[in-house]
PDB file of C-alpha atoms in Angstrom:
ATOM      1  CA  UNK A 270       0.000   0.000   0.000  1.00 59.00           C
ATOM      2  CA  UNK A 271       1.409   3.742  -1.080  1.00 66.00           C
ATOM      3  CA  UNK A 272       1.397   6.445   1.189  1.00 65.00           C
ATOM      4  CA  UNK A 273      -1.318   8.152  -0.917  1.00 63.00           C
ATOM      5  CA  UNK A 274      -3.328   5.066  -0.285  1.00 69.00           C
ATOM      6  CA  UNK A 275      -3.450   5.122   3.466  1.00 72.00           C
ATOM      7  CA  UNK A 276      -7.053   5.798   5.008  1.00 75.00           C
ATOM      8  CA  UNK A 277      -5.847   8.128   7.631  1.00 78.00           C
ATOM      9  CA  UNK A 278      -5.179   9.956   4.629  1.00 75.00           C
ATOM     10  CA  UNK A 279      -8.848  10.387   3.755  1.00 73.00           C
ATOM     11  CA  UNK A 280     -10.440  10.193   7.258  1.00 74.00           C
ATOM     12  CA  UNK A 281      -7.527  13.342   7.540  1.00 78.00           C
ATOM     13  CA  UNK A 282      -6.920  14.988   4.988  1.00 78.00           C
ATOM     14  CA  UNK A 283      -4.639  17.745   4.975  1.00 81.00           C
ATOM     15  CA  UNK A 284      -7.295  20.294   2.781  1.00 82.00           C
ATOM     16  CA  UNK A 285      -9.436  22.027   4.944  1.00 80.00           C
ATOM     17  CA  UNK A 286     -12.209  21.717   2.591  1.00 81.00           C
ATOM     18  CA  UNK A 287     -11.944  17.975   1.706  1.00 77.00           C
ATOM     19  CA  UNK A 288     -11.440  17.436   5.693  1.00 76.00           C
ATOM     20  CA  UNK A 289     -15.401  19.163   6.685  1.00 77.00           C
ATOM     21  CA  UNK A 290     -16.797  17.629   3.095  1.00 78.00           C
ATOM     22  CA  UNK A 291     -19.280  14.849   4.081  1.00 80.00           C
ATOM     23  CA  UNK A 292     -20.055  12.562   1.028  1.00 84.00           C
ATOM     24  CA  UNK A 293     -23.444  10.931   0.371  1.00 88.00           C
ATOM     25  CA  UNK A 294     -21.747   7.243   1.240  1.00 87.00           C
ATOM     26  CA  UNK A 295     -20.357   8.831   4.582  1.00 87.00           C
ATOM     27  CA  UNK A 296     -24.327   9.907   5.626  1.00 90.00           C
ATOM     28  CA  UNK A 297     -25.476   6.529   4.604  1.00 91.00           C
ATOM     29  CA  UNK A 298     -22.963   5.146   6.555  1.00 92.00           C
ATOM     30  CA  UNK A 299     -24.266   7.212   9.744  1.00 93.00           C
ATOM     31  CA  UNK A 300     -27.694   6.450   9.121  1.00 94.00           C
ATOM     32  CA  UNK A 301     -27.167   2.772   9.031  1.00 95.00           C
ATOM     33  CA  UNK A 302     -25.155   3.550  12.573  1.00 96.00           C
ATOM     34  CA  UNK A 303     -28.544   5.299  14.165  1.00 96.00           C
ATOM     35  CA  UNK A 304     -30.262   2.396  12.362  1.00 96.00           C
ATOM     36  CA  UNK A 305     -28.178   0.232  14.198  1.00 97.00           C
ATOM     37  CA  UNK A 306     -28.370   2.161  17.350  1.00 97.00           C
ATOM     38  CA  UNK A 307     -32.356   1.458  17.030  1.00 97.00           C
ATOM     39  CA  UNK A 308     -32.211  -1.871  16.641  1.00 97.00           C
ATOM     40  CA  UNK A 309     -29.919  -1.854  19.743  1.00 97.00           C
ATOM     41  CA  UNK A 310     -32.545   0.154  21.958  1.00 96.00           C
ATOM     42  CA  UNK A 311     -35.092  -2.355  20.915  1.00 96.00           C
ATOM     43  CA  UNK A 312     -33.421  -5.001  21.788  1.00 96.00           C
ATOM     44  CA  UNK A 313     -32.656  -3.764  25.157  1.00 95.00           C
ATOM     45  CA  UNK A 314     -36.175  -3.199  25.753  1.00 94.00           C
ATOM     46  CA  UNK A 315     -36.905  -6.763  24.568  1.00 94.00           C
ATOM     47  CA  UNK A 316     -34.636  -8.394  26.864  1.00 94.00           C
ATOM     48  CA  UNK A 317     -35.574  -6.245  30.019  1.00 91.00           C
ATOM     49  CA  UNK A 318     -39.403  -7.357  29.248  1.00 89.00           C
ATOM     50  CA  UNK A 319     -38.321 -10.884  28.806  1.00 89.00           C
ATOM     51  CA  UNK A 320     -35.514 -11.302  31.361  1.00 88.00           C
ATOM     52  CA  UNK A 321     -36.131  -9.152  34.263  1.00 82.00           C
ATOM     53  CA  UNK A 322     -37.000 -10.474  37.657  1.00 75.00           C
ATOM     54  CA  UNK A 323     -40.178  -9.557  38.788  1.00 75.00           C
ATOM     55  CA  UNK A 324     -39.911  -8.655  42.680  1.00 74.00           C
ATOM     56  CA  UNK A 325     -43.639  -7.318  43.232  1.00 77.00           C
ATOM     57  CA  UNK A 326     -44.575  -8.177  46.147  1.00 78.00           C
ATOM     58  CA  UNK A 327     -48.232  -9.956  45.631  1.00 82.00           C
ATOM     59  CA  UNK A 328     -49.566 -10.155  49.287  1.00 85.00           C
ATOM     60  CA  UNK A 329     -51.907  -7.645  50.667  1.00 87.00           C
ATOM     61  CA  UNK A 330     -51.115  -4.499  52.054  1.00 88.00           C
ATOM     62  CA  UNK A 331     -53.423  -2.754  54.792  1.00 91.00           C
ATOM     63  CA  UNK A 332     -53.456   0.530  53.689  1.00 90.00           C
ATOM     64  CA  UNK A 333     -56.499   2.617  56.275  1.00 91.00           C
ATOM     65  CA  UNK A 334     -60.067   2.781  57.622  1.00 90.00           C
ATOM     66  CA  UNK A 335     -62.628   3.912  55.731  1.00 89.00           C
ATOM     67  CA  UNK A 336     -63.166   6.517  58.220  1.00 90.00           C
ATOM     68  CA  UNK A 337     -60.046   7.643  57.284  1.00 91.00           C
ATOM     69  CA  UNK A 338     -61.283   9.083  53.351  1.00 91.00           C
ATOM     70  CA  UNK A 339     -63.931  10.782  53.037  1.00 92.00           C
ATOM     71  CA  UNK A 340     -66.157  10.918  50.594  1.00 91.00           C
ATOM     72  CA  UNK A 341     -64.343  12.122  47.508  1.00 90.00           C
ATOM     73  CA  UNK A 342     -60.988  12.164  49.019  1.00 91.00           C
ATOM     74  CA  UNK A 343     -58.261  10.288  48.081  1.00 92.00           C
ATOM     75  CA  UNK A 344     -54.928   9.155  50.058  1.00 92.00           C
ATOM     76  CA  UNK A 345     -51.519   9.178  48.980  1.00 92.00           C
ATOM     77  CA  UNK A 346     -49.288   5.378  49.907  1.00 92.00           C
ATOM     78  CA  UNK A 347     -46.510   3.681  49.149  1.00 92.00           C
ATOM     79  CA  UNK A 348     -46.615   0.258  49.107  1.00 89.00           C
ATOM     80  CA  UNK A 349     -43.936  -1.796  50.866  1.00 86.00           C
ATOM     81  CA  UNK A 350     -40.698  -2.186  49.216  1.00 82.00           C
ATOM     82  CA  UNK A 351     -41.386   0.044  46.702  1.00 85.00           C
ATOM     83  CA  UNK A 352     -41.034   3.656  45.840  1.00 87.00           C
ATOM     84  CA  UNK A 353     -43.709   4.325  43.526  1.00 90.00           C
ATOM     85  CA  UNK A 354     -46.096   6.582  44.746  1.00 93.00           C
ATOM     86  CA  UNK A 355     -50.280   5.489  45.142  1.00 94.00           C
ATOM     87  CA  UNK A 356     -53.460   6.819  44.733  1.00 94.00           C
ATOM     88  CA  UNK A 357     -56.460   5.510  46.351  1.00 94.00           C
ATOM     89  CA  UNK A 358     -59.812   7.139  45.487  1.00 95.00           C
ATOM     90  CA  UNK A 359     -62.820   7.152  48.456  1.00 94.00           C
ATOM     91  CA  UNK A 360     -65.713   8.312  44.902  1.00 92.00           C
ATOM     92  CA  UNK A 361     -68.547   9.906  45.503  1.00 91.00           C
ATOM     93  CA  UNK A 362     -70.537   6.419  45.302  1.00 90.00           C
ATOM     94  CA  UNK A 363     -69.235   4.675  48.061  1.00 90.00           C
ATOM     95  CA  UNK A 364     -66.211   2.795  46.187  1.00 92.00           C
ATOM     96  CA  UNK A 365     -62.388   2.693  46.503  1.00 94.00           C
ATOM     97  CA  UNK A 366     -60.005   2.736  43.824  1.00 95.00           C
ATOM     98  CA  UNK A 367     -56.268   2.367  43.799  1.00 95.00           C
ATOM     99  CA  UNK A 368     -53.942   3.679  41.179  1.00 95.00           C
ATOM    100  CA  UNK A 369     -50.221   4.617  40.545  1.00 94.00           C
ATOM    101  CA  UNK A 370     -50.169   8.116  40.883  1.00 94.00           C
ATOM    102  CA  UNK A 371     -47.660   8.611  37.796  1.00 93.00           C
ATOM    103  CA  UNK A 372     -49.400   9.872  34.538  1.00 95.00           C
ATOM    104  CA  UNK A 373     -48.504   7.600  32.230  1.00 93.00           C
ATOM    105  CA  UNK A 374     -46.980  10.153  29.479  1.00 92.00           C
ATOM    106  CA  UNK A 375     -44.441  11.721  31.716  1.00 92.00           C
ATOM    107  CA  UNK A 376     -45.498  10.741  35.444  1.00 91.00           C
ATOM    108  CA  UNK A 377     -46.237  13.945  36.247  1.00 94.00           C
ATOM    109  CA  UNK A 378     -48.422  13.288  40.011  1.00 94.00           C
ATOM    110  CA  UNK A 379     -52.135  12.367  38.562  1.00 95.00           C
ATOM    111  CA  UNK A 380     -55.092  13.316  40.813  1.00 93.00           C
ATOM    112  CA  UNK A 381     -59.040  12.546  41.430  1.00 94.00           C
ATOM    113  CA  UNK A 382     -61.078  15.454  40.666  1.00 92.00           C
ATOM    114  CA  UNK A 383     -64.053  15.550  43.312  1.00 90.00           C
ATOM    115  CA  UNK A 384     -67.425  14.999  41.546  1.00 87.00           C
ATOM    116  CA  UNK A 385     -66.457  14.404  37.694  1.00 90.00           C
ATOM    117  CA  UNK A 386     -65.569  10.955  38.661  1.00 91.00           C
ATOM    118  CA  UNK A 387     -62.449  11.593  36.779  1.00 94.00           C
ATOM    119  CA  UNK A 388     -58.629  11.482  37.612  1.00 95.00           C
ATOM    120  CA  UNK A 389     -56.422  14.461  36.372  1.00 95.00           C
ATOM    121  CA  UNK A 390     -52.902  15.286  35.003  1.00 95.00           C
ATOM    122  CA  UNK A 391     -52.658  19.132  35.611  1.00 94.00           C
ATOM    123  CA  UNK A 392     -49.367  18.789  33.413  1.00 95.00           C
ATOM    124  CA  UNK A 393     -50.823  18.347  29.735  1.00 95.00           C
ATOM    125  CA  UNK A 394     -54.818  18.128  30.591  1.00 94.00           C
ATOM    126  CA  UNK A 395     -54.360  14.318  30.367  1.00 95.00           C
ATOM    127  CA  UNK A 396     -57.986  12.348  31.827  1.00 96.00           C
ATOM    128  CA  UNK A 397     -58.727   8.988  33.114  1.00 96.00           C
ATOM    129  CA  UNK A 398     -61.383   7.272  34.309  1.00 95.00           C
ATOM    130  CA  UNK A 399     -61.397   7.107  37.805  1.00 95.00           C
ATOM    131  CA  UNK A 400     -63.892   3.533  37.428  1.00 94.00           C
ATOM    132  CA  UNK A 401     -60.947   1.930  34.889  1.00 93.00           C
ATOM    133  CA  UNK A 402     -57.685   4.052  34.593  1.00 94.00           C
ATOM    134  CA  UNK A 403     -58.612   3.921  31.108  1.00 94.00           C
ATOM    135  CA  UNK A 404     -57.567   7.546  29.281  1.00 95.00           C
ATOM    136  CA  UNK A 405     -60.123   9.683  28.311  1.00 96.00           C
ATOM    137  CA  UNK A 406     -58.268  12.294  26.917  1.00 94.00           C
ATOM    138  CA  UNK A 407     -55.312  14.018  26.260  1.00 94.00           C
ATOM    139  CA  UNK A 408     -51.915  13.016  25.431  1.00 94.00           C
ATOM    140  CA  UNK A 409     -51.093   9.774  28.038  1.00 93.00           C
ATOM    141  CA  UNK A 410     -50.312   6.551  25.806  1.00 90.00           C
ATOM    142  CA  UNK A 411     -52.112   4.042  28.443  1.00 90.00           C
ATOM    143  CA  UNK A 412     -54.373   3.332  31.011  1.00 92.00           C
ATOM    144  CA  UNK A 413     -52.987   3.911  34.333  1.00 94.00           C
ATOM    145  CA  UNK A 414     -51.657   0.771  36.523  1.00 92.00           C
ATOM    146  CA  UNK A 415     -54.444  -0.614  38.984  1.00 92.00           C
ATOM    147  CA  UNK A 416     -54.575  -2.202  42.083  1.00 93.00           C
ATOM    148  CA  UNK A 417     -57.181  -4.778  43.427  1.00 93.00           C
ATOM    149  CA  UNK A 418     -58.675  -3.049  46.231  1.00 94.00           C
ATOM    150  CA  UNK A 419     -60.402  -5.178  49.197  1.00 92.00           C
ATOM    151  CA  UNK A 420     -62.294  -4.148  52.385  1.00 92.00           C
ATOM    152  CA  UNK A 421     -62.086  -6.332  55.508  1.00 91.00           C
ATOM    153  CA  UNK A 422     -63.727  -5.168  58.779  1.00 89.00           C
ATOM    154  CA  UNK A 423     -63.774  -1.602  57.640  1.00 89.00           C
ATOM    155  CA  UNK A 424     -60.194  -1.793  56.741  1.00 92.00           C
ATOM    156  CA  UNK A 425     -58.967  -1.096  53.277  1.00 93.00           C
ATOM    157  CA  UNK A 426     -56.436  -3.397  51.771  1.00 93.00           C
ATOM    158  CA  UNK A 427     -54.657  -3.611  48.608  1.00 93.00           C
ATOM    159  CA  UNK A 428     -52.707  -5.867  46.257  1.00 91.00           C
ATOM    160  CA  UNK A 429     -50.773  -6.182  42.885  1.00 89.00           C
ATOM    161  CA  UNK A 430     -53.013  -8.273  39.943  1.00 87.00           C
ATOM    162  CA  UNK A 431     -51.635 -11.225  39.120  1.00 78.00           C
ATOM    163  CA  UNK A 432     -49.682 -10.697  35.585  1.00 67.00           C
ATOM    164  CA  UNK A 433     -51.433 -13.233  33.619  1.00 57.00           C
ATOM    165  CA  UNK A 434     -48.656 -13.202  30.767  1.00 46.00           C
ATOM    166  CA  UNK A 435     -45.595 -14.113  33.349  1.00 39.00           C
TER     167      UNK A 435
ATOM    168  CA  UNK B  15     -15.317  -3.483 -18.630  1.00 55.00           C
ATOM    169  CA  UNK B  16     -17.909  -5.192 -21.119  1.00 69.00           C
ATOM    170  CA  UNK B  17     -19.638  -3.121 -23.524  1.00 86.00           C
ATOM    171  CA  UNK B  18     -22.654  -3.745 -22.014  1.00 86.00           C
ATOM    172  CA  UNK B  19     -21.518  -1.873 -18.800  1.00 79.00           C
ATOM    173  CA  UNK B  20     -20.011   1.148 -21.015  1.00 83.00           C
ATOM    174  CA  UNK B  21     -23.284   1.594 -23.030  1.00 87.00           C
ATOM    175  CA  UNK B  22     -25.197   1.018 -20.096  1.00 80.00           C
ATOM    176  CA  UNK B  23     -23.260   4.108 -17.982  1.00 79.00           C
ATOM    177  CA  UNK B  24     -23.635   5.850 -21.540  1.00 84.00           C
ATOM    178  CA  UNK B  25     -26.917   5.715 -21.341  1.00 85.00           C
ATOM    179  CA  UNK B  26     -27.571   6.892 -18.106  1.00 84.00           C
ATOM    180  CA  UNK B  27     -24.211   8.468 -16.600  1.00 81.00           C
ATOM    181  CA  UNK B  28     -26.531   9.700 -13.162  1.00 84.00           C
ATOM    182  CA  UNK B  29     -27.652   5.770 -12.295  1.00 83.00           C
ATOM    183  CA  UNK B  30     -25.318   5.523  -9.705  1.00 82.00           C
ATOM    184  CA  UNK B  31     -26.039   9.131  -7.816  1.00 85.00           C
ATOM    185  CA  UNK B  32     -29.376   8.167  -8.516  1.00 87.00           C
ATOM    186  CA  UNK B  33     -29.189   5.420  -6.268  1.00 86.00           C
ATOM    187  CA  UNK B  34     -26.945   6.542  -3.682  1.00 87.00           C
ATOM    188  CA  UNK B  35     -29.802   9.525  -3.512  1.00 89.00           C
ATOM    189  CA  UNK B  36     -32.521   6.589  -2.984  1.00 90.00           C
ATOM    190  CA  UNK B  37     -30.384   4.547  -0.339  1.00 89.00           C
ATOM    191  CA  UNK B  38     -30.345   8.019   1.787  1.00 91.00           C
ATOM    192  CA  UNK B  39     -33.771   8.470   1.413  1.00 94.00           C
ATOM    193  CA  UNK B  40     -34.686   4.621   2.250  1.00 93.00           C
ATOM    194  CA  UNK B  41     -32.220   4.769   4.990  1.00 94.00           C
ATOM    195  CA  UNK B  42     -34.500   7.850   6.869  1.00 96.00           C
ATOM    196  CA  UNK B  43     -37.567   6.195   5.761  1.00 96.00           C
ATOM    197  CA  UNK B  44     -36.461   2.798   7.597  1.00 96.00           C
ATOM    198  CA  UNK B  45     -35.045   5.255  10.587  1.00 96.00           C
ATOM    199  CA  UNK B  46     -38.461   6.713  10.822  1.00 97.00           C
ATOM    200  CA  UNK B  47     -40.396   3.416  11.496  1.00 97.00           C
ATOM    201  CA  UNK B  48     -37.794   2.266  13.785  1.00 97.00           C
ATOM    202  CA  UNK B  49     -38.521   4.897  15.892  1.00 97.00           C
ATOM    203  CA  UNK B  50     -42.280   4.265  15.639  1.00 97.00           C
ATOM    204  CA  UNK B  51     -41.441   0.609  16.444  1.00 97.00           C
ATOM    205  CA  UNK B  52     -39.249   1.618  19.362  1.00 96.00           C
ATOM    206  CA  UNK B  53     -42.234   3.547  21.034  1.00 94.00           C
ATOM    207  CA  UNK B  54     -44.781   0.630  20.033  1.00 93.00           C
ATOM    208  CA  UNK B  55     -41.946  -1.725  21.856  1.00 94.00           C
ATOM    209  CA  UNK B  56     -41.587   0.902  25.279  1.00 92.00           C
ATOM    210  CA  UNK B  57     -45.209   1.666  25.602  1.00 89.00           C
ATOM    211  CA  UNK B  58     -46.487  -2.509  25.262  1.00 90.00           C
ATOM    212  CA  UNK B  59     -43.605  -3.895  27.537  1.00 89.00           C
ATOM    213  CA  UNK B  60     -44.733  -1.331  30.108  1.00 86.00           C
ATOM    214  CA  UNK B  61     -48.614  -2.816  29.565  1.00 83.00           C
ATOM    215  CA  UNK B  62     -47.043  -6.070  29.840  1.00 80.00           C
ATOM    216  CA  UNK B  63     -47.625  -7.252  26.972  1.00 85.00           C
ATOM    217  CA  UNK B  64     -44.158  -8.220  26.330  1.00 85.00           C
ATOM    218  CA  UNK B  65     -44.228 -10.286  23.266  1.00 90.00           C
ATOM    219  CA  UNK B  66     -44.785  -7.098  21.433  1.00 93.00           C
ATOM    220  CA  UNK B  67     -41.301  -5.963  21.841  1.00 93.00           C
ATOM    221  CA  UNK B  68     -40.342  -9.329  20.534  1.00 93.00           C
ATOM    222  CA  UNK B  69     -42.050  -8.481  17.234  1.00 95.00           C
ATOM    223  CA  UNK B  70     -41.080  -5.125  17.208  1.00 96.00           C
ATOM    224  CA  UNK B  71     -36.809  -6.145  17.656  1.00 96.00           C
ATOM    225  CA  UNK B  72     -37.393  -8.454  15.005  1.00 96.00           C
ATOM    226  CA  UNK B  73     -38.946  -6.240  12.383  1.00 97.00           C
ATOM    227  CA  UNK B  74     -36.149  -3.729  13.641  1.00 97.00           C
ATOM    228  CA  UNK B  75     -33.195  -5.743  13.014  1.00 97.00           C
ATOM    229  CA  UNK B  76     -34.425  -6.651   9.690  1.00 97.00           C
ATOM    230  CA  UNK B  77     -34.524  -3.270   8.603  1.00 96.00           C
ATOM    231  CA  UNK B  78     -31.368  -2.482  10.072  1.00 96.00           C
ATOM    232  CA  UNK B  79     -30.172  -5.830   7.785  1.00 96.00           C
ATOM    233  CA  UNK B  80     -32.029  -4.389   4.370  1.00 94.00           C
ATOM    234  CA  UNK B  81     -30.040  -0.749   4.474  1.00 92.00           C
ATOM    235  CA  UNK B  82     -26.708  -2.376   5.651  1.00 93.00           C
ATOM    236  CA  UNK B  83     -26.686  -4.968   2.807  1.00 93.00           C
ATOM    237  CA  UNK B  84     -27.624  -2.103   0.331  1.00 88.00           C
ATOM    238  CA  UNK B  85     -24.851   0.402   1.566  1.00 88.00           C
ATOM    239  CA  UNK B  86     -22.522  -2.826   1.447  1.00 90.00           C
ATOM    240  CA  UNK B  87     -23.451  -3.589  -2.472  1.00 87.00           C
ATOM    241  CA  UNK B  88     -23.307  -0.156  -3.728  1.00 83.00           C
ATOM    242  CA  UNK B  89     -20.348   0.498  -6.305  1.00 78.00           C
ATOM    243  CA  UNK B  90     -17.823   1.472  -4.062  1.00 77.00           C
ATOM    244  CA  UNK B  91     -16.668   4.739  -6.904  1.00 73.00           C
ATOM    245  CA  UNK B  92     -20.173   6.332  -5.810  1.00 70.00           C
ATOM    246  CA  UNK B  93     -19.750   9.341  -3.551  1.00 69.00           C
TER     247      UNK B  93
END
C-alpha cells in the first residue's frame, strides 16, 4: 500500500475543505449507525421485558379505615418495598379505587377530581377514568396501573393483579 | 469493462447518484419506522404485553439488515 493510499489519509486529509466535506456514502454510513443504534434500543427493551426479575410483592397491604377518606378524598401510599407513589380514590358512590399516581406520558403526580368521577394530570390536561384508569383524553399513551382493592372489617387493603402473561 | 456496462453508464451516466440519492432516502424512511417501532416496543412492555417488543426487535433488526446490505453492495466509486 502507497502512502497516498493510506485511510488516515482520507479520514484526515490535509485540505481544509476535503477534511469538513461529508459525502453521500459517509451519511449513509451514519444512518445505518442510528439504524443500528435502534435496533440496539429495541433489543434492550426486549430483553428487560423478557428477562427481568419480577420482585412485586403480591400479598396484601393494609393501607387505612374507611373513616379515614372521606367521601371524595383520596390518600396518597406507598406500598412496601417500593417507591412508587399510590393513589387511592374514596368516589362519591361509596367505592375505593387504587392507582399509581404517575401519569402515564411523563409521570407527572395524577389526581381525582371531586365529583367528575375523573382522575387528572394538571401537566398536559391528560384524563382517566377514575372507574378503569382507562384515558379519556389528552396526550397519556395508556391506562394507568391498577390495584385490586379489598375491604375487611372496615379496613382497606390492597394488592398487585396477578400478571397473567408471566 | 464489457460493452454492455459502457453503453449502459452511456446511457444513463446519473444511475449511480441516482441510487446513492434513494439509499439516503430509504435509509431515513427505515429510521423513521424504527422509531415508531421503538415507542410501540416501550409503551407494550410497560402494559405487559411483552411479546410485542419481541415483534417489534425483530422487524427492527431486519430493517437495520435491508439498508446495511444495500450500503454494502453499492459500487464502491459512488460518492
Amino acid at each position: 500500500m502507497s502512502n497516498e493510499d493510506k485511510h488516515w489519509k482520507k479520514d484526515f486529509p490535509v485540505n481544509r475543505a476535503q477534511s469538513n466535506q461529508v459525502s453521500r456514502r459517509d451519511f449513509a454510513k451514519l444512518l445505518a449507525v442510528v439504524s443500528g443504534g435502534m435496533v440496539a434500543g429495541n433489543g434492550l427493551i426486549a430483553a428487560r421485558a423478557y428477562l427481568a426479575d419480577d420482585k412485586t410483592n403480591y400479598e396484601k397491604q393494609g393501607i387505612c379505615t374507611i373513616q379515614d377518606i372521606p367521601v371524595g378524598g383520596t390518600k396518597s401510599f406507598v406500598m412496601e418495598g417500593e417507591s412508587i407513589p399510590y393513589i387511592l380514590i374514596h368516589t362519591e358512590e361509596g367505592e375505593f379505587y387504587a392507582y399509581e399516581q404517575k401519569c402515564t406520558h411523563l409521570s407527572c403526580a395524577v389526581y381525582y377530581k371531586p365529583g367528575t368521577k375523573k382522575i387528572e394530570c394538571p401537566c398536559h390536561n391528560g384524563w382517566f377514568d377514575v372507574k378503569t384508569g382507562e384515558v379519556l383524553q389528552g396526550p397519556p399513551p395508556r391506562p394507568l396501573k391498577k390495584l385490586i382493592v379489598s375491604i375487611e372489617n372496615e379496613e382497606i387493603f390492597v394488592q398487585h393483579p396477578k400478571q397473567e402473561n408471566v | 469493462m464489457s460493452s454492455f456496462r459502457t453503453a449502459q453508464e452511456n446511457a444513463h451516466p446519473q444511475k449511480k447518484s441516482m441510487i446513492m440519492s434513494t439509499l439516503i432516502v430509504v435509509l431515513l424512511t427505515n429510521l423513521l419506522i424504527q422509531i415508531w417501532l421503538l415507542y410501540t416496543a416501550l409503551n407494550n412492555a410497560l402494559n405487559s404485553h411483552k411479546e410485542v417488543a419481541l415483534s417489534t426487535f425483530i422487524a427492527s433488526f431486519i430493517l437495520f439488515l435491508a439498508g446495511v446490505i444495500w450500503l454494502y453492495l453499492l459500487p464502491k466509486n459512488v460518492k
